[in-house]
Tab-separated table of N, CA and C in Angstrom:
chain	number	residue	atom	x	y	z
F	1	MET	N	-15.583	-13.562	-1.723
F	1	MET	CA	-14.501	-14.246	-1.052
F	1	MET	C	-14.205	-13.511	0.258
F	2	SER	N	-14.308	-14.208	1.384
F	2	SER	CA	-14.029	-13.576	2.660
F	2	SER	C	-12.543	-13.679	2.961
F	3	SER	N	-12.078	-12.766	3.790
F	3	SER	CA	-10.661	-12.726	4.125
F	3	SER	C	-10.506	-12.446	5.605
F	4	ASN	N	-9.488	-13.018	6.189
F	4	ASN	CA	-9.181	-12.752	7.587
F	4	ASN	C	-8.202	-11.598	7.742
F	5	LEU	N	-7.847	-10.943	6.641
F	5	LEU	CA	-6.931	-9.816	6.710
F	5	LEU	C	-7.606	-8.641	7.405
F	6	PRO	N	-6.847	-7.896	8.194
F	6	PRO	CA	-7.445	-6.715	8.828
F	6	PRO	C	-7.841	-5.682	7.777
F	7	ARG	N	-8.842	-4.914	8.095
F	7	ARG	CA	-9.317	-3.864	7.189
F	7	ARG	C	-8.932	-2.499	7.754
F	8	TYR	N	-8.645	-1.586	6.834
F	8	TYR	CA	-8.260	-0.238	7.219
F	8	TYR	C	-8.903	0.736	6.247
F	9	THR	N	-9.611	1.715	6.757
F	9	THR	CA	-10.228	2.728	5.914
F	9	THR	C	-9.199	3.820	5.642
F	10	LEU	N	-8.970	4.084	4.372
F	10	LEU	CA	-7.989	5.090	3.963
F	10	LEU	C	-8.721	6.304	3.409
F	11	ARG	N	-8.419	7.448	3.957
F	11	ARG	CA	-8.976	8.696	3.432
F	11	ARG	C	-7.891	9.312	2.556
F	12	ILE	N	-8.225	9.548	1.295
F	12	ILE	CA	-7.237	10.016	0.330
F	12	ILE	C	-7.895	10.976	-0.642
F	13	ASP	N	-7.155	11.971	-1.067
F	13	ASP	CA	-7.633	12.924	-2.044
F	13	ASP	C	-8.077	12.193	-3.311
F	14	GLN	N	-9.177	12.603	-3.884
F	14	GLN	CA	-9.734	11.930	-5.062
F	14	GLN	C	-8.736	11.872	-6.216
F	15	ALA	N	-7.976	12.942	-6.409
F	15	ALA	CA	-7.007	12.963	-7.509
F	15	ALA	C	-5.952	11.874	-7.322
F	16	TYR	N	-5.478	11.672	-6.088
F	16	TYR	CA	-4.502	10.609	-5.834
F	16	TYR	C	-5.115	9.235	-6.095
F	17	LEU	N	-6.330	9.049	-5.646
F	17	LEU	CA	-7.000	7.771	-5.862
F	17	LEU	C	-7.181	7.494	-7.351
F	18	ASP	N	-7.564	8.498	-8.103
F	18	ASP	CA	-7.725	8.335	-9.549
F	18	ASP	C	-6.401	7.960	-10.200
F	19	LYS	N	-5.309	8.581	-9.755
F	19	LYS	CA	-3.996	8.270	-10.317
F	19	LYS	C	-3.548	6.859	-9.934
F	20	ILE	N	-3.821	6.454	-8.710
F	20	ILE	CA	-3.504	5.082	-8.293
F	20	ILE	C	-4.300	4.089	-9.123
F	21	ARG	N	-5.563	4.373	-9.351
F	21	ARG	CA	-6.391	3.488	-10.184
F	21	ARG	C	-5.842	3.409	-11.605
F	22	TYR	N	-5.376	4.518	-12.133
F	22	TYR	CA	-4.783	4.537	-13.469
F	22	TYR	C	-3.548	3.645	-13.509
F	23	ILE	N	-2.645	3.817	-12.542
F	23	ILE	CA	-1.427	3.008	-12.462
F	23	ILE	C	-1.784	1.533	-12.310
F	24	ALA	N	-2.732	1.244	-11.438
F	24	ALA	CA	-3.152	-0.137	-11.208
F	24	ALA	C	-3.664	-0.764	-12.500
F	25	GLU	N	-4.491	-0.043	-13.228
F	25	GLU	CA	-5.033	-0.571	-14.481
F	25	GLU	C	-3.905	-0.840	-15.486
F	26	GLU	N	-2.937	0.067	-15.554
F	26	GLU	CA	-1.791	-0.125	-16.451
F	26	GLU	C	-1.006	-1.393	-16.093
F	27	ASN	N	-0.989	-1.739	-14.806
F	27	ASN	CA	-0.252	-2.900	-14.320
F	27	ASN	C	-1.118	-4.150	-14.191
F	28	GLY	N	-2.392	-4.047	-14.564
F	28	GLY	CA	-3.287	-5.199	-14.504
F	28	GLY	C	-3.622	-5.617	-13.079
F	29	ARG	N	-3.682	-4.646	-12.175
F	29	ARG	CA	-3.986	-4.932	-10.774
F	29	ARG	C	-5.175	-4.097	-10.316
F	30	SER	N	-5.724	-4.485	-9.178
F	30	SER	CA	-6.755	-3.673	-8.537
F	30	SER	C	-6.064	-2.497	-7.844
F	31	ALA	N	-6.827	-1.457	-7.545
F	31	ALA	CA	-6.277	-0.316	-6.811
F	31	ALA	C	-5.795	-0.762	-5.434
F	32	ASN	N	-6.538	-1.658	-4.802
F	32	ASN	CA	-6.143	-2.149	-3.487
F	32	ASN	C	-4.779	-2.829	-3.543
F	33	ARG	N	-4.591	-3.690	-4.540
F	33	ARG	CA	-3.321	-4.403	-4.685
F	33	ARG	C	-2.186	-3.431	-4.998
F	34	GLU	N	-2.472	-2.427	-5.805
F	34	GLU	CA	-1.451	-1.417	-6.138
F	34	GLU	C	-1.034	-0.654	-4.891
F	35	ILE	N	-1.992	-0.271	-4.062
F	35	ILE	CA	-1.683	0.433	-2.816
F	35	ILE	C	-0.865	-0.463	-1.899
F	36	GLU	N	-1.234	-1.746	-1.817
F	36	GLU	CA	-0.486	-2.687	-0.982
F	36	GLU	C	0.970	-2.782	-1.454
F	37	LEU	N	1.192	-2.864	-2.758
F	37	LEU	CA	2.552	-2.931	-3.279
F	37	LEU	C	3.333	-1.652	-2.994
F	38	MET	N	2.675	-0.496	-3.103
F	38	MET	CA	3.328	0.773	-2.792
F	38	MET	C	3.762	0.820	-1.326
F	39	ILE	N	2.908	0.333	-0.447
F	39	ILE	CA	3.224	0.302	0.983
F	39	ILE	C	4.408	-0.622	1.236
F	40	LYS	N	4.398	-1.799	0.619
F	40	LYS	CA	5.502	-2.745	0.785
F	40	LYS	C	6.821	-2.140	0.301
F	41	GLN	N	6.793	-1.432	-0.835
F	41	GLN	CA	7.998	-0.797	-1.358
F	41	GLN	C	8.523	0.267	-0.394
F	42	ARG	N	7.612	1.026	0.192
F	42	ARG	CA	8.017	2.086	1.134
F	42	ARG	C	8.623	1.495	2.401
F	43	ILE	N	8.028	0.413	2.910
F	43	ILE	CA	8.561	-0.246	4.099
F	43	ILE	C	9.949	-0.803	3.801
F	44	LYS	N	10.108	-1.438	2.666
F	44	LYS	CA	11.412	-1.991	2.280
F	44	LYS	C	12.456	-0.880	2.203
F	45	SER	N	12.116	0.223	1.583
F	45	SER	CA	13.023	1.357	1.459
F	45	SER	C	13.407	1.905	2.838
F	46	TYR	N	12.427	2.048	3.704
F	46	TYR	CA	12.675	2.552	5.058
F	46	TYR	C	13.620	1.621	5.808
F	47	GLU	N	13.333	0.312	5.733
F	47	GLU	CA	14.148	-0.655	6.467
F	47	GLU	C	15.564	-0.751	5.905
F	48	GLU	N	15.730	-0.562	4.617
F	48	GLU	CA	17.075	-0.553	4.035
F	48	GLU	C	17.889	0.604	4.589
F	49	GLU	N	17.246	1.721	4.853
F	49	GLU	CA	17.934	2.907	5.365
F	49	GLU	C	18.098	2.873	6.882
F	50	HIS	N	17.092	2.367	7.599
F	50	HIS	CA	17.070	2.470	9.060
F	50	HIS	C	17.176	1.138	9.789
F	51	GLY	N	17.183	0.039	9.074
F	51	GLY	CA	17.190	-1.275	9.710
F	51	GLY	C	15.794	-1.834	9.837
F	52	GLU	N	15.753	-3.145	10.042
F	52	GLU	CA	14.472	-3.833	10.117
F	52	GLU	C	13.638	-3.339	11.287
F	53	ILE	N	12.372	-3.171	11.039
F	53	ILE	CA	11.431	-2.772	12.094
F	53	ILE	C	11.049	-4.005	12.867
F	54	SER	N	11.290	-3.996	14.163
F	54	SER	CA	10.956	-5.123	15.014
F	54	SER	C	9.618	-4.850	15.695
F	55	LEU	N	8.684	-5.763	15.517
F	55	LEU	CA	7.364	-5.600	16.112
F	55	LEU	C	7.228	-6.537	17.298
F	56	ASN	N	6.812	-6.006	18.408
F	56	ASN	CA	6.539	-6.818	19.594
F	56	ASN	C	5.038	-7.054	19.653
F	57	ASN	N	4.632	-8.256	19.319
F	57	ASN	CA	3.193	-8.592	19.278
F	57	ASN	C	2.756	-9.269	20.558
F	58	SER	N	3.072	-8.660	21.683
F	58	SER	CA	2.671	-9.274	22.964
F	58	SER	C	1.633	-8.447	23.665
């Protein structure tokens, strides 16, 4: 399945990746999806504390 989503190479310690994979499996998700959810949670937390991040896409 092809996707138009941008790709990003993440360099991460093997132990962290193994733990993310463990959590993902416990939640019935792929590691990629688990990482995406973690990122979304962090952004939400940041914006709750500091306000919405405004992106200028020009």
